[in-house]
GROMACS .gro file of N, CA, C and O in nm:
model
  372
    1MET      N    1   2.776   1.515   0.588
    1MET     CA    2   2.901   1.535   0.659
    1MET      C    3   2.935   1.407   0.735
    1MET      O    4   2.851   1.350   0.804
    2PRO      N    5   3.057   1.357   0.721
    2PRO     CA    6   3.093   1.232   0.790
    2PRO      C    7   3.099   1.251   0.941
    2PRO      O    8   3.125   1.360   0.991
    3ARG      N    9   3.075   1.143   1.009
    3ARG     CA   10   3.081   1.148   1.156
    3ARG      C   11   3.225   1.158   1.202
    3ARG      O   12   3.315   1.101   1.141
    4PRO      N   13   3.247   1.229   1.314
    4PRO     CA   14   3.385   1.238   1.365
    4PRO      C   15   3.430   1.104   1.422
    4PRO      O   16   3.351   1.027   1.478
    5THR      N   17   3.558   1.077   1.407
    5THR     CA   18   3.614   0.953   1.461
    5THR      C   19   3.643   0.969   1.610
    5THR      O   20   3.639   1.080   1.664
    6ALA      N   21   3.675   0.860   1.673
    6ALA     CA   22   3.707   0.864   1.816
    6ALA      C   23   3.832   0.947   1.842
    6ALA      O   24   3.839   1.021   1.941
    7ALA      N   25   3.928   0.939   1.753
    7ALA     CA   26   4.050   1.018   1.769
    7ALA      C   27   4.021   1.167   1.759
    7ALA      O   28   4.075   1.248   1.835
    8GLN      N   29   3.936   1.206   1.665
    8GLN     CA   30   3.900   1.346   1.651
    8GLN      C   31   3.829   1.398   1.775
    8GLN      O   32   3.857   1.508   1.822
    9LEU      N   33   3.737   1.319   1.828
    9LEU     CA   34   3.666   1.360   1.949
    9LEU      C   35   3.760   1.371   2.068
    9LEU      O   36   3.753   1.466   2.147
   10ALA      N   37   3.851   1.276   2.080
   10ALA     CA   38   3.945   1.277   2.193
   10ALA      C   39   4.040   1.396   2.186
   10ALA      O   40   4.058   1.469   2.284
   11TYR      N   41   4.102   1.417   2.069
   11TYR     CA   42   4.196   1.529   2.054
   11TYR      C   43   4.126   1.663   2.075
   11TYR      O   44   4.178   1.753   2.139
   12GLY      N   45   4.007   1.678   2.018
   12GLY     CA   46   3.933   1.803   2.034
   12GLY      C   47   3.894   1.829   2.178
   12GLY      O   48   3.910   1.941   2.229
   13SER      N   49   3.846   1.727   2.247
   13SER     CA   50   3.805   1.743   2.387
   13SER      C   51   3.922   1.775   2.477
   13SER      O   52   3.915   1.864   2.563
   14VAL      N   53   4.031   1.704   2.459
   14VAL     CA   54   4.150   1.729   2.541
   14VAL      C   55   4.204   1.870   2.515
   14VAL      O   56   4.245   1.940   2.608
   15THR      N   57   4.200   1.913   2.391
   15THR     CA   58   4.247   2.047   2.358
   15THR      C   59   4.162   2.154   2.425
   15THR      O   60   4.214   2.252   2.479
   16VAL      N   61   4.031   2.136   2.423
   16VAL     CA   62   3.942   2.233   2.487
   16VAL      C   63   3.970   2.240   2.637
   16VAL      O   64   3.985   2.350   2.693
   17ILE      N   65   3.980   2.128   2.703
   17ILE     CA   66   3.999   2.126   2.848
   17ILE      C   67   4.135   2.185   2.886
   17ILE      O   68   4.144   2.273   2.973
   18VAL      N   69   4.241   2.139   2.821
   18VAL     CA   70   4.375   2.185   2.857
   18VAL      C   71   4.394   2.332   2.823
   18VAL      O   72   4.449   2.409   2.904
   19SER      N   73   4.347   2.374   2.707
   19SER     CA   74   4.365   2.515   2.671
   19SER      C   75   4.280   2.607   2.758
   19SER      O   76   4.324   2.718   2.791
   20THR      N   77   4.162   2.565   2.800
   20THR     CA   78   4.080   2.647   2.890
   20THR      C   79   4.150   2.666   3.023
   20THR      O   80   4.160   2.779   3.075
   21ILE      N   81   4.199   2.557   3.080
   21ILE     CA   82   4.268   2.566   3.209
   21ILE      C   83   4.393   2.652   3.197
   21ILE      O   84   4.420   2.739   3.281
   22ALA      N   85   4.471   2.631   3.090
   22ALA     CA   86   4.595   2.707   3.073
   22ALA      C   87   4.566   2.856   3.055
   22ALA      O   88   4.632   2.940   3.118
   23MET      N   89   4.469   2.890   2.973
   23MET     CA   90   4.439   3.032   2.951
   23MET      C   91   4.380   3.098   3.076
   23MET      O   92   4.409   3.214   3.105
   24LEU      N   93   4.299   3.025   3.152
   24LEU     CA   94   4.244   3.082   3.275
   24LEU      C   95   4.354   3.106   3.378
   24LEU      O   96   4.353   3.207   3.449
   25LEU      N   97   4.447   3.012   3.387
   25LEU     CA   98   4.556   3.029   3.484
   25LEU      C   99   4.651   3.141   3.441
   25LEU      O  100   4.700   3.218   3.524
   26LEU      N  101   4.679   3.152   3.312
   26LEU     CA  102   4.772   3.254   3.265
   26LEU      C  103   4.711   3.394   3.268
   26LEU      O  104   4.780   3.492   3.297
   27SER      N  105   4.582   3.405   3.238
   27SER     CA  106   4.520   3.538   3.234
   27SER      C  107   4.477   3.586   3.372
   27SER      O  108   4.461   3.706   3.393
   28GLN      N  109   4.456   3.495   3.464
   28GLN     CA  110   4.411   3.525   3.600
   28GLN      C  111   4.285   3.610   3.600
   28GLN      O  112   4.268   3.700   3.681
   29THR      N  113   4.196   3.582   3.507
   29THR     CA  114   4.070   3.656   3.500
   29THR      C  115   3.971   3.598   3.599
   29THR      O  116   3.973   3.480   3.631
   30SER      N  117   3.884   3.685   3.648
   30SER     CA  118   3.781   3.639   3.741
   30SER      C  119   3.644   3.691   3.701
   30SER      O  120   3.545   3.661   3.767
   31THR      N  121   3.636   3.766   3.593
   31THR     CA  122   3.507   3.818   3.548
   31THR      C  123   3.438   3.716   3.460
   31THR      O  124   3.501   3.631   3.396
   32GLY      N  125   3.308   3.726   3.455
   32GLY     CA  126   3.229   3.635   3.371
   32GLY      C  127   3.259   3.654   3.224
   32GLY      O  128   3.263   3.557   3.147
   33LEU      N  129   3.279   3.778   3.182
   33LEU     CA  130   3.309   3.805   3.042
   33LEU      C  131   3.444   3.745   3.002
   33LEU      O  132   3.458   3.685   2.895
   34GLY      N  133   3.544   3.756   3.089
   34GLY     CA  134   3.676   3.700   3.060
   34GLY      C  135   3.671   3.549   3.048
   34GLY      O  136   3.733   3.490   2.959
   35VAL      N  137   3.596   3.484   3.137
   35VAL     CA  138   3.582   3.338   3.133
   35VAL      C  139   3.509   3.296   3.005
   35VAL      O  140   3.544   3.198   2.941
   36ALA      N  141   3.407   3.375   2.965
   36ALA     CA  142   3.332   3.342   2.843
   36ALA      C  143   3.420   3.355   2.719
   36ALA      O  144   3.414   3.270   2.629
   37VAL      N  145   3.501   3.459   2.715
   37VAL     CA  146   3.590   3.478   2.599
   37VAL      C  147   3.693   3.365   2.592
   37VAL      O  148   3.719   3.309   2.485
   38ILE      N  149   3.750   3.331   2.705
   38ILE     CA  150   3.849   3.223   2.709
   38ILE      C  151   3.785   3.090   2.671
   38ILE      O  152   3.843   3.010   2.596
   39SER      N  153   3.664   3.065   2.720
   39SER     CA  154   3.594   2.940   2.686
   39SER      C  155   3.565   2.932   2.537
   39SER      O  156   3.579   2.827   2.475
   40ALA      N  157   3.522   3.043   2.479
   40ALA     CA  158   3.493   3.045   2.335
   40ALA      C  159   3.621   3.023   2.254
   40ALA      O  160   3.620   2.949   2.154
   41ALA      N  161   3.730   3.084   2.297
   41ALA     CA  162   3.857   3.066   2.226
   41ALA      C  163   3.904   2.920   2.237
   41ALA      O  164   3.953   2.863   2.139
   42ALA      N  165   3.889   2.862   2.354
   42ALA     CA  166   3.930   2.721   2.373
   42ALA      C  167   3.843   2.628   2.290
   42ALA      O  168   3.892   2.530   2.232
   43LEU      N  169   3.714   2.659   2.281
   43LEU     CA  170   3.624   2.577   2.200
   43LEU      C  171   3.661   2.585   2.052
   43LEU      O  172   3.663   2.484   1.981
   44ALA      N  173   3.693   2.706   2.005
   44ALA     CA  174   3.734   2.722   1.865
   44ALA      C  175   3.865   2.648   1.838
   44ALA      O  176   3.881   2.584   1.734
   45LEU      N  177   3.958   2.655   1.932
   45LEU     CA  178   4.085   2.584   1.916
   45LEU      C  179   4.064   2.433   1.914
   45LEU      O  180   4.124   2.361   1.834
   46GLY      N  181   3.977   2.384   2.001
   46GLY     CA  182   3.947   2.241   2.003
   46GLY      C  183   3.881   2.194   1.874
   46GLY      O  184   3.910   2.085   1.824
   47LEU      N  185   3.793   2.276   1.820
   47LEU     CA  186   3.729   2.243   1.692
   47LEU      C  187   3.831   2.240   1.580
   47LEU      O  188   3.829   2.150   1.495
   48LEU      N  189   3.921   2.335   1.580
   48LEU     CA  190   4.027   2.339   1.479
   48LEU      C  191   4.115   2.214   1.486
   48LEU      O  192   4.147   2.152   1.384
   49VAL      N  193   4.153   2.175   1.607
   49VAL     CA  194   4.237   2.056   1.624
   49VAL      C  195   4.162   1.931   1.580
   49VAL      O  196   4.217   1.844   1.511
   50ALA      N  197   4.034   1.921   1.617
   50ALA     CA  198   3.955   1.802   1.580
   50ALA      C  199   3.940   1.789   1.430
   50ALA      O  200   3.941   1.678   1.375
   51LEU      N  201   3.928   1.902   1.360
   51LEU     CA  202   3.910   1.895   1.216
   51LEU      C  203   4.040   1.869   1.141
   51LEU      O  204   4.037   1.822   1.027
   52THR      N  205   4.152   1.898   1.203
   52THR     CA  206   4.280   1.877   1.134
   52THR      C  207   4.342   1.740   1.163
   52THR      O  208   4.443   1.706   1.101
   53VAL      N  209   4.283   1.662   1.252
   53VAL     CA  210   4.332   1.526   1.276
   53VAL      C  211   4.304   1.446   1.150
   53VAL      O  212   4.191   1.445   1.099
   54PRO      N  213   4.404   1.379   1.093
   54PRO     CA  214   4.381   1.306   0.969
   54PRO      C  215   4.282   1.191   0.990
   54PRO      O  216   4.293   1.115   1.087
   55ALA      N  217   4.187   1.183   0.901
   55ALA     CA  218   4.088   1.075   0.907
   55ALA      C  219   4.150   0.947   0.853
   55ALA      O  220   4.238   0.951   0.766
   56PRO      N  221   4.108   0.833   0.904
   56PRO     CA  222   4.162   0.707   0.852
   56PRO      C  223   4.120   0.685   0.708
   56PRO      O  224   4.013   0.729   0.666
   57ARG      N  225   4.205   0.618   0.631
   57ARG     CA  226   4.174   0.591   0.492
   57ARG      C  227   4.071   0.480   0.485
   57ARG      O  228   4.077   0.382   0.558
   58ARG      N  229   3.981   0.495   0.393
   58ARG     CA  230   3.879   0.393   0.374
   58ARG      C  231   3.934   0.283   0.285
   58ARG      O  232   4.007   0.308   0.191
   59ARG      N  233   3.896   0.163   0.314
   59ARG     CA  234   3.941   0.047   0.235
   59ARG      C  235   3.825  -0.006   0.152
   59ARG      O  236   3.797  -0.123   0.149
   60GLY      N  237   3.755   0.083   0.088
   60GLY     CA  238   3.638   0.045   0.009
   60GLY      C  239   3.674   0.003  -0.132
   60GLY      O  240   3.789  -0.023  -0.167
   61ARG      N  241   3.571   0.002  -0.214
   61ARG     CA  242   3.586  -0.042  -0.351
   61ARG      C  243   3.681   0.049  -0.429
   61ARG      O  244   3.764   0.003  -0.506
   62HIS      N  245   3.670   0.179  -0.408
   62HIS     CA  246   3.753   0.273  -0.483
   62HIS      C  247   3.899   0.266  -0.437
   62HIS      O  248   3.989   0.277  -0.519
   63ALA      N  249   3.922   0.249  -0.308
   63ALA     CA  250   4.059   0.241  -0.258
   63ALA      C  251   4.127   0.113  -0.307
   63ALA      O  252   4.245   0.114  -0.338
   64ALA      N  253   4.051   0.005  -0.317
   64ALA     CA  254   4.109  -0.121  -0.362
   64ALA      C  255   4.153  -0.111  -0.508
   64ALA      O  256   4.256  -0.164  -0.547
   65GLY      N  257   4.076  -0.041  -0.588
   65GLY     CA  258   4.114  -0.023  -0.728
   65GLY      C  259   4.242   0.057  -0.741
   65GLY      O  260   4.326   0.030  -0.824
   66THR      N  261   4.257   0.156  -0.656
   66THR     CA  262   4.378   0.238  -0.659
   66THR      C  263   4.498   0.155  -0.616
   66THR      O  264   4.604   0.163  -0.677
   67ASP      N  265   4.483   0.073  -0.512
   67ASP     CA  266   4.593  -0.011  -0.466
   67ASP      C  267   4.633  -0.112  -0.574
   67ASP      O  268   4.751  -0.136  -0.596
   68ALA      N  269   4.534  -0.169  -0.640
   68ALA     CA  270   4.564  -0.267  -0.744
   68ALA      C  271   4.635  -0.200  -0.861
   68ALA      O  272   4.727  -0.255  -0.921
   69ARG      N  273   4.591  -0.079  -0.895
   69ARG     CA  274   4.653  -0.006  -1.004
   69ARG      C  275   4.798   0.027  -0.970
   69ARG      O  276   4.888   0.015  -1.053
   70GLN      N  277   4.823   0.070  -0.846
   70GLN     CA  278   4.959   0.103  -0.805
   70GLN      C  279   5.047  -0.021  -0.804
   70GLN      O  280   5.163  -0.016  -0.845
   71ALA      N  281   4.993  -0.133  -0.760
   71ALA     CA  282   5.070  -0.257  -0.757
   71ALA      C  283   5.104  -0.301  -0.900
   71ALA      O  284   5.212  -0.350  -0.926
   72ALA      N  285   5.010  -0.281  -0.992
   72ALA     CA  286   5.035  -0.321  -1.130
   72ALA      C  287   5.142  -0.233  -1.193
   72ALA      O  288   5.220  -0.280  -1.276
   73GLU      N  289   5.145  -0.106  -1.154
   73GLU     CA  290   5.244  -0.016  -1.211
   73GLU      C  291   5.384  -0.044  -1.158
   73GLU      O  292   5.483  -0.029  -1.230
   74THR      N  293   5.395  -0.088  -1.034
   74THR     CA  294   5.526  -0.109  -0.974
   74THR      C  295   5.578  -0.251  -0.995
   74THR      O  296   5.698  -0.274  -0.994
   75ALA      N  297   5.488  -0.347  -1.011
   75ALA     CA  298   5.530  -0.487  -1.027
   75ALA      C  299   5.571  -0.511  -1.172
   75ALA      O  300   5.519  -0.450  -1.264
   76PRO      N  301   5.667  -0.602  -1.192
   76PRO     CA  302   5.703  -0.635  -1.330
   76PRO      C  303   5.587  -0.705  -1.399
   76PRO      O  304   5.508  -0.774  -1.336
   77ALA      N  305   5.578  -0.686  -1.528
   77ALA     CA  306   5.468  -0.746  -1.604
   77ALA      C  307   5.484  -0.898  -1.605
   77ALA      O  308   5.593  -0.951  -1.621
   78ARG      N  309   5.372  -0.965  -1.587
   78ARG     CA  310   5.374  -1.111  -1.590
   78ARG      C  311   5.356  -1.157  -1.735
   78ARG      O  312   5.268  -1.112  -1.805
   79VAL      N  313   5.441  -1.247  -1.774
   79VAL     CA  314   5.431  -1.303  -1.908
   79VAL      C  315   5.395  -1.450  -1.892
   79VAL      O  316   5.466  -1.526  -1.827
   80SER      N  317   5.282  -1.486  -1.949
   80SER     CA  318   5.240  -1.625  -1.936
   80SER      C  319   5.322  -1.714  -2.028
   80SER      O  320   5.372  -1.670  -2.132
   81ASP      N  321   5.335  -1.838  -1.989
   81ASP     CA  322   5.407  -1.934  -2.072
   81ASP      C  323   5.326  -1.959  -2.199
   81ASP      O  324   5.204  -1.971  -2.194
   82PRO      N  325   5.394  -1.967  -2.310
   82PRO     CA  326   5.320  -1.992  -2.435
   82PRO      C  327   5.258  -2.131  -2.430
   82PRO      O  328   5.320  -2.228  -2.383
   83ARG      N  329   5.135  -2.138  -2.474
   83ARG     CA  330   5.066  -2.266  -2.473
   83ARG      C  331   5.109  -2.346  -2.596
   83ARG      O  332   5.113  -2.294  -2.708
   84PRO      N  333   5.142  -2.470  -2.577
   84PRO     CA  334   5.182  -2.551  -2.694
   84PRO      C  335   5.060  -2.576  -2.783
   84PRO      O  336   4.948  -2.589  -2.735
   85SER      N  337   5.086  -2.581  -2.911
   85SER     CA  338   4.976  -2.608  -3.005
   85SER      C  339   4.938  -2.756  -2.995
   85SER      O  340   5.008  -2.838  -2.936
   86GLU      N  341   4.827  -2.789  -3.056
   86GLU     CA  342   4.779  -2.928  -3.048
   86GLU      C  343   4.875  -3.026  -3.113
   86GLU      O  344   4.883  -3.141  -3.076
   87SER      N  345   4.950  -2.979  -3.211
   87SER     CA  346   5.041  -3.071  -3.280
   87SER      C  347   5.159  -3.109  -3.189
   87SER      O  348   5.221  -3.212  -3.210
   88GLU      N  349   5.184  -3.030  -3.087
   88GLU     CA  350   5.295  -3.060  -2.997
   88GLU      C  351   5.254  -3.151  -2.880
   88GLU      O  352   5.337  -3.204  -2.812
   89HIS      N  353   5.122  -3.166  -2.859
   89HIS     CA  354   5.077  -3.253  -2.751
   89HIS      C  355   5.086  -3.398  -2.793
   89HIS      O  356   5.046  -3.435  -2.904
   90PRO      N  357   5.137  -3.481  -2.706
   90PRO     CA  358   5.137  -3.624  -2.741
   90PRO      C  359   4.994  -3.679  -2.732
   90PRO      O  360   4.916  -3.638  -2.647
   91VAL      N  361   4.964  -3.765  -2.817
   91VAL     CA  362   4.830  -3.822  -2.821
   91VAL      C  363   4.835  -3.953  -2.743
   91VAL      O  364   4.910  -4.044  -2.774
   92HIS      N  365   4.752  -3.961  -2.642
   92HIS     CA  366   4.744  -4.084  -2.559
   92HIS      C  367   4.608  -4.145  -2.583
   92HIS      O  368   4.506  -4.084  -2.560
   93ARG      N  369   4.609  -4.271  -2.626
   93ARG     CA  370   4.481  -4.340  -2.649
   93ARG      C  371   4.473  -4.465  -2.571
   93ARG      O  372   4.552  -4.537  -2.540
   0.00000   0.00000   0.00000
């Protein structure tokens, strides 16, 4: 399993903190069970947000091949200049 990126950790953590505070204030619960349920829900929401943050694209060997292939498909074909035959070259002695 790949390691989470800094953006994923940040978004997930902020989501857990903000949603916990918001749900505690809105529900006005004071029991231990209510706080535990709200904390679990906030943790699940934070995990969901962290997993849905798009991961950065890798610029490895496979990605480079794809970029080159796409560039070749969109770019006009290069036609090399015809090489003159030996009979067309001037002879310098």
